[in-house]
Amino acid sequence: MDKNEDILMDGIDERIEAFLRGEMSAEEEAAFKQEIRKNPELRNRAMAMTSLIKGIREKEERKEVAAIKSVEKKYKETASFRLEKAASNDIGSNDSKEKDSNSKARSVIGWACSIAAVFALFFGIQIDKRFKVLNDTLSPYYTHYALDEVSRGDLDSATTAHLYDLFNQIQESRSVSDIIKELEPIYNSFDDDYTYNAYTNDIAWNLALAYVKDDQIDKAITILQKLKADNPDTPIYIKADALIKKLQDL
């Protein structure tokens, strides 16, 4: 990460903290929520910060309670304490202090847990909404690849069947990260490896769909623009052009 990116991330952390503390104006909060919906890196950073805040709060309160108990223990070992105990009800007072400290710890830890729960719920809902928008956008462009139509005994039948299975999974699966990991190196090897020559357009098209479903819109548009450049005046040119226009509105 370069210096400019470091500065940007510092600013992001400050904004996330302001959001968690409720210090944003209504306009700032709306803009922040919109940015998080469109930026997976910011969304992941926000979730990580929420978990971090929760962990820090819990650790601080555990240390505070331990310190109070340590002081109380040492005090109870002194002669002064024994005399005071005999003359008064200080033991009840100390018990009350311990209860107060434990209550405070539970209160702050509860606050941190509540913030984390609300944050997770909010982003869970937003992620579900974003996924539905992306999937609905892709719906007209999905194609079912019939595995039973793959010719048995052909030299490349196994390759074809595997690719068709991957393409179908893009439509059927919620998470497509593993599919992207498999298709990306194949797509990037087109210039050097001719194994997939007969499937270049299908691989490129379906990788673009997977990128969209994974909310990597810029990568999808890059592939679709290349498909257009490589296939002028063809049906896939028309499909790619129409999908690009929809993606630019997301």
Coordinates of C-alpha atoms in Angstrom, one line a residue:
M1 CA 0.0 0.0 0.0
D2 CA 1.5 3.4 -1.0
K3 CA 1.6 6.6 1.0
N4 CA -1.6 8.0 -0.6
E5 CA -3.5 4.8 0.1
D6 CA -2.3 4.9 3.8
I7 CA -3.6 8.5 4.1
L8 CA -6.9 7.4 2.5
M9 CA -7.3 4.5 4.9
D10 CA -6.6 6.8 7.9
G11 CA -9.5 9.0 6.7
I12 CA -11.7 5.9 6.3
D13 CA -11.0 4.8 9.9
E14 CA -11.9 8.2 11.2
R15 CA -15.2 8.2 9.3
I16 CA -16.0 4.7 10.5
E17 CA -15.4 5.7 14.1
A18 CA -17.6 8.8 13.6
F19 CA -20.3 6.6 12.3
L20 CA -20.1 4.2 15.2
R21 CA -20.2 7.1 17.7
G22 CA -23.2 8.7 16.0
E23 CA -21.2 11.8 15.3
M24 CA -22.2 12.1 11.6
S25 CA -24.8 14.4 10.2
A26 CA -27.8 12.8 8.5
E27 CA -26.3 13.7 5.1
E28 CA -22.9 12.4 6.0
E29 CA -24.4 9.1 7.4
A30 CA -26.4 8.6 4.2
A31 CA -23.4 9.2 2.0
F32 CA -21.3 6.9 4.2
K33 CA -23.9 4.1 4.0
Q34 CA -24.1 4.4 0.2
E35 CA -20.3 4.3 -0.1
I36 CA -20.1 1.1 2.0
R37 CA -22.7 -0.6 -0.2
K38 CA -20.5 0.0 -3.2
N39 CA -17.1 -0.5 -1.7
P40 CA -16.3 -4.0 -0.5
E41 CA -13.0 -2.9 0.9
L42 CA -14.6 -0.2 3.0
R43 CA -17.3 -2.6 4.1
N44 CA -14.7 -5.2 5.3
R45 CA -12.7 -2.5 7.0
A46 CA -15.8 -1.3 8.9
M47 CA -16.6 -4.8 10.1
A48 CA -13.0 -5.3 11.2
M49 CA -13.0 -2.1 13.1
T50 CA -16.3 -3.0 14.9
S51 CA -14.8 -6.3 16.0
L52 CA -11.6 -4.5 17.1
I53 CA -13.6 -2.0 19.2
K54 CA -15.5 -4.7 20.8
G55 CA -12.2 -6.6 21.7
I56 CA -10.5 -3.5 23.0
R57 CA -13.5 -2.6 25.2
E58 CA -13.6 -6.1 26.6
K59 CA -9.9 -6.1 27.3
E60 CA -9.9 -2.7 29.0
E61 CA -12.7 -3.6 31.3
R62 CA -11.2 -6.9 32.2
K63 CA -8.0 -5.1 33.1
E64 CA -9.9 -2.5 35.1
V65 CA -11.8 -5.1 37.1
A66 CA -8.6 -7.1 37.7
A67 CA -6.8 -3.9 39.0
I68 CA -9.6 -3.1 41.4
K69 CA -9.7 -6.6 42.7
S70 CA -5.9 -6.6 43.2
V71 CA -6.0 -3.3 45.2
E72 CA -8.8 -4.6 47.3
K73 CA -7.0 -7.9 48.0
K74 CA -3.8 -6.0 49.1
Y75 CA -5.9 -3.7 51.3
K76 CA -7.7 -6.6 52.9
E77 CA -4.3 -8.0 53.9
T78 CA -3.4 -4.9 55.9
A79 CA -3.9 -4.3 59.7
S80 CA -5.9 -1.2 59.0
F81 CA -8.5 -3.1 57.1
R82 CA -8.9 -5.7 59.9
L83 CA -9.4 -2.9 62.4
E84 CA -11.8 -1.1 60.2
K85 CA -13.7 -4.3 59.5
A86 CA -14.1 -4.8 63.2
A87 CA -15.3 -1.3 63.8
S88 CA -17.6 -0.8 60.9
N89 CA -19.3 -2.3 57.9
D90 CA -16.5 -1.5 55.4
I91 CA -16.6 -5.1 54.1
G92 CA -20.1 -4.3 52.8
S93 CA -18.8 -1.1 51.2
N94 CA -16.1 -3.0 49.5
D95 CA -18.5 -5.6 48.2
S96 CA -20.6 -2.8 46.9
K97 CA -17.5 -1.3 45.1
E98 CA -16.8 -4.7 43.5
K99 CA -20.3 -5.0 42.4
D100 CA -20.2 -1.5 40.9
S101 CA -17.0 -2.2 39.0
N102 CA -18.4 -5.5 37.7
S103 CA -21.6 -3.7 36.7
K104 CA -19.6 -1.0 34.9
A105 CA -17.6 -3.7 33.1
R106 CA -20.8 -5.5 32.0
S107 CA -22.3 -2.2 30.9
V108 CA -19.4 -1.2 28.7
I109 CA -19.0 -4.7 27.3
G110 CA -22.7 -4.8 26.6
W111 CA -22.4 -1.5 24.8
A112 CA -19.6 -2.8 22.6
C113 CA -21.5 -6.0 21.9
S114 CA -24.7 -4.0 21.1
I115 CA -22.7 -1.8 18.7
A116 CA -21.2 -4.8 17.0
A117 CA -24.6 -6.5 16.7
V118 CA -26.3 -3.5 15.3
F119 CA -23.4 -2.9 12.9
A120 CA -23.4 -6.5 11.8
L121 CA -27.2 -6.5 11.3
F122 CA -27.1 -3.2 9.4
F123 CA -24.4 -4.4 7.0
G124 CA -25.9 -7.9 6.8
I125 CA -29.2 -6.3 5.6
Q126 CA -27.3 -4.0 3.2
I127 CA -25.3 -6.8 1.8
D128 CA -28.4 -8.8 1.2
K129 CA -30.0 -5.9 -0.6
R130 CA -26.9 -5.3 -2.7
F131 CA -26.8 -9.0 -3.6
K132 CA -30.4 -8.9 -4.7
V133 CA -29.8 -5.9 -6.9
L134 CA -26.8 -7.5 -8.5
N135 CA -28.5 -10.8 -9.1
D136 CA -31.6 -9.2 -10.5
T137 CA -29.4 -7.2 -12.9
L138 CA -27.7 -10.4 -14.1
S139 CA -31.0 -12.4 -14.3
P140 CA -31.7 -11.7 -18.0
Y141 CA -28.1 -12.6 -18.9
Y142 CA -27.7 -16.0 -17.3
T143 CA -27.5 -19.0 -19.6
H144 CA -28.1 -22.6 -18.6
Y145 CA -25.4 -24.9 -20.1
A146 CA -26.8 -28.4 -20.6
L147 CA -24.3 -30.9 -19.5
D148 CA -26.2 -33.8 -21.1
E149 CA -25.6 -32.2 -24.5
V150 CA -21.8 -32.5 -24.2
S151 CA -20.7 -35.2 -26.7
R152 CA -19.2 -38.2 -24.9
G153 CA -15.9 -39.5 -26.3
D154 CA -14.8 -36.1 -27.7
L155 CA -11.2 -35.1 -27.0
D156 CA -12.3 -32.0 -25.1
S157 CA -15.6 -33.4 -23.6
A158 CA -14.2 -33.4 -20.0
T159 CA -13.0 -29.8 -20.4
T160 CA -16.4 -28.7 -21.8
A161 CA -18.3 -30.5 -19.1
H162 CA -16.2 -28.8 -16.4
L163 CA -16.6 -25.4 -17.9
Y164 CA -20.3 -25.8 -18.3
D165 CA -20.6 -26.9 -14.6
L166 CA -18.7 -23.7 -13.5
F167 CA -20.9 -21.5 -15.7
N168 CA -24.0 -23.0 -14.2
Q169 CA -22.7 -22.6 -10.7
I170 CA -22.4 -18.8 -11.2
Q171 CA -26.1 -18.6 -11.6
E172 CA -26.9 -21.1 -8.8
S173 CA -24.4 -20.2 -6.1
R174 CA -24.5 -17.2 -3.8
S175 CA -20.7 -17.2 -3.3
V176 CA -18.7 -17.3 -6.5
S177 CA -15.2 -16.5 -5.2
D178 CA -13.9 -20.0 -5.8
I179 CA -15.3 -20.0 -9.4
I180 CA -13.5 -16.7 -10.0
K181 CA -10.3 -18.1 -8.7
E182 CA -10.6 -20.9 -11.2
L183 CA -11.7 -18.9 -14.2
E184 CA -9.3 -16.0 -13.8
P185 CA -6.1 -17.8 -14.6
I186 CA -7.8 -19.5 -17.6
Y187 CA -8.9 -16.1 -18.9
N188 CA -5.5 -14.6 -18.4
S189 CA -3.8 -17.4 -20.3
F190 CA -5.7 -17.0 -23.5
D191 CA -2.7 -15.4 -25.3
D192 CA -0.3 -18.3 -24.4
D193 CA -2.5 -21.4 -24.0
Y194 CA -4.8 -22.5 -26.8
T195 CA -6.5 -25.2 -24.7
Y196 CA -9.6 -23.1 -24.3
N197 CA -9.6 -21.5 -27.7
A198 CA -13.1 -22.7 -28.5
Y199 CA -14.5 -21.3 -25.3
T200 CA -12.9 -17.8 -25.0
N201 CA -16.1 -15.8 -25.4
D202 CA -18.0 -18.1 -23.0
I203 CA -15.3 -17.9 -20.4
A204 CA -14.9 -14.2 -20.7
W205 CA -18.6 -13.6 -20.5
N206 CA -19.2 -15.9 -17.5
L207 CA -16.2 -14.5 -15.6
A208 CA -17.7 -11.0 -16.1
L209 CA -21.0 -12.3 -14.7
A210 CA -19.1 -13.8 -11.7
Y211 CA -17.4 -10.5 -11.1
V212 CA -20.7 -8.7 -11.1
K213 CA -22.2 -11.2 -8.6
D214 CA -19.1 -10.7 -6.4
D215 CA -19.6 -6.9 -6.6
Q216 CA -16.4 -6.3 -8.6
I217 CA -18.1 -4.1 -11.1
D218 CA -15.0 -2.5 -12.6
K219 CA -13.4 -5.8 -13.4
A220 CA -16.6 -7.0 -15.0
I221 CA -16.8 -3.9 -17.2
T222 CA -13.2 -4.3 -18.3
I223 CA -13.9 -7.8 -19.6
L224 CA -17.1 -6.8 -21.2
Q225 CA -15.4 -3.9 -23.1
K226 CA -12.8 -6.3 -24.4
L227 CA -15.6 -8.7 -25.5
K228 CA -17.1 -5.8 -27.5
A229 CA -13.8 -4.9 -29.1
D230 CA -13.1 -8.5 -30.1
N231 CA -16.6 -9.2 -31.4
P232 CA -18.0 -6.2 -33.3
D233 CA -21.5 -6.6 -34.9
T234 CA -22.3 -9.9 -33.1
P235 CA -24.9 -10.9 -30.5
I236 CA -22.4 -11.0 -27.7
Y237 CA -21.4 -7.4 -28.6
I238 CA -25.0 -6.4 -28.1
K239 CA -25.3 -8.3 -24.8
A240 CA -22.1 -6.9 -23.4
D241 CA -23.0 -3.4 -24.4
A242 CA -26.4 -3.6 -22.7
L243 CA -25.0 -5.1 -19.6
I244 CA -22.2 -2.4 -19.3
K245 CA -24.9 0.3 -19.4
K246 CA -26.8 -1.4 -16.6
L247 CA -23.7 -1.8 -14.5
Q248 CA -22.7 1.9 -14.9
D249 CA -26.0 2.8 -13.2
L250 CA -25.4 0.6 -10.1

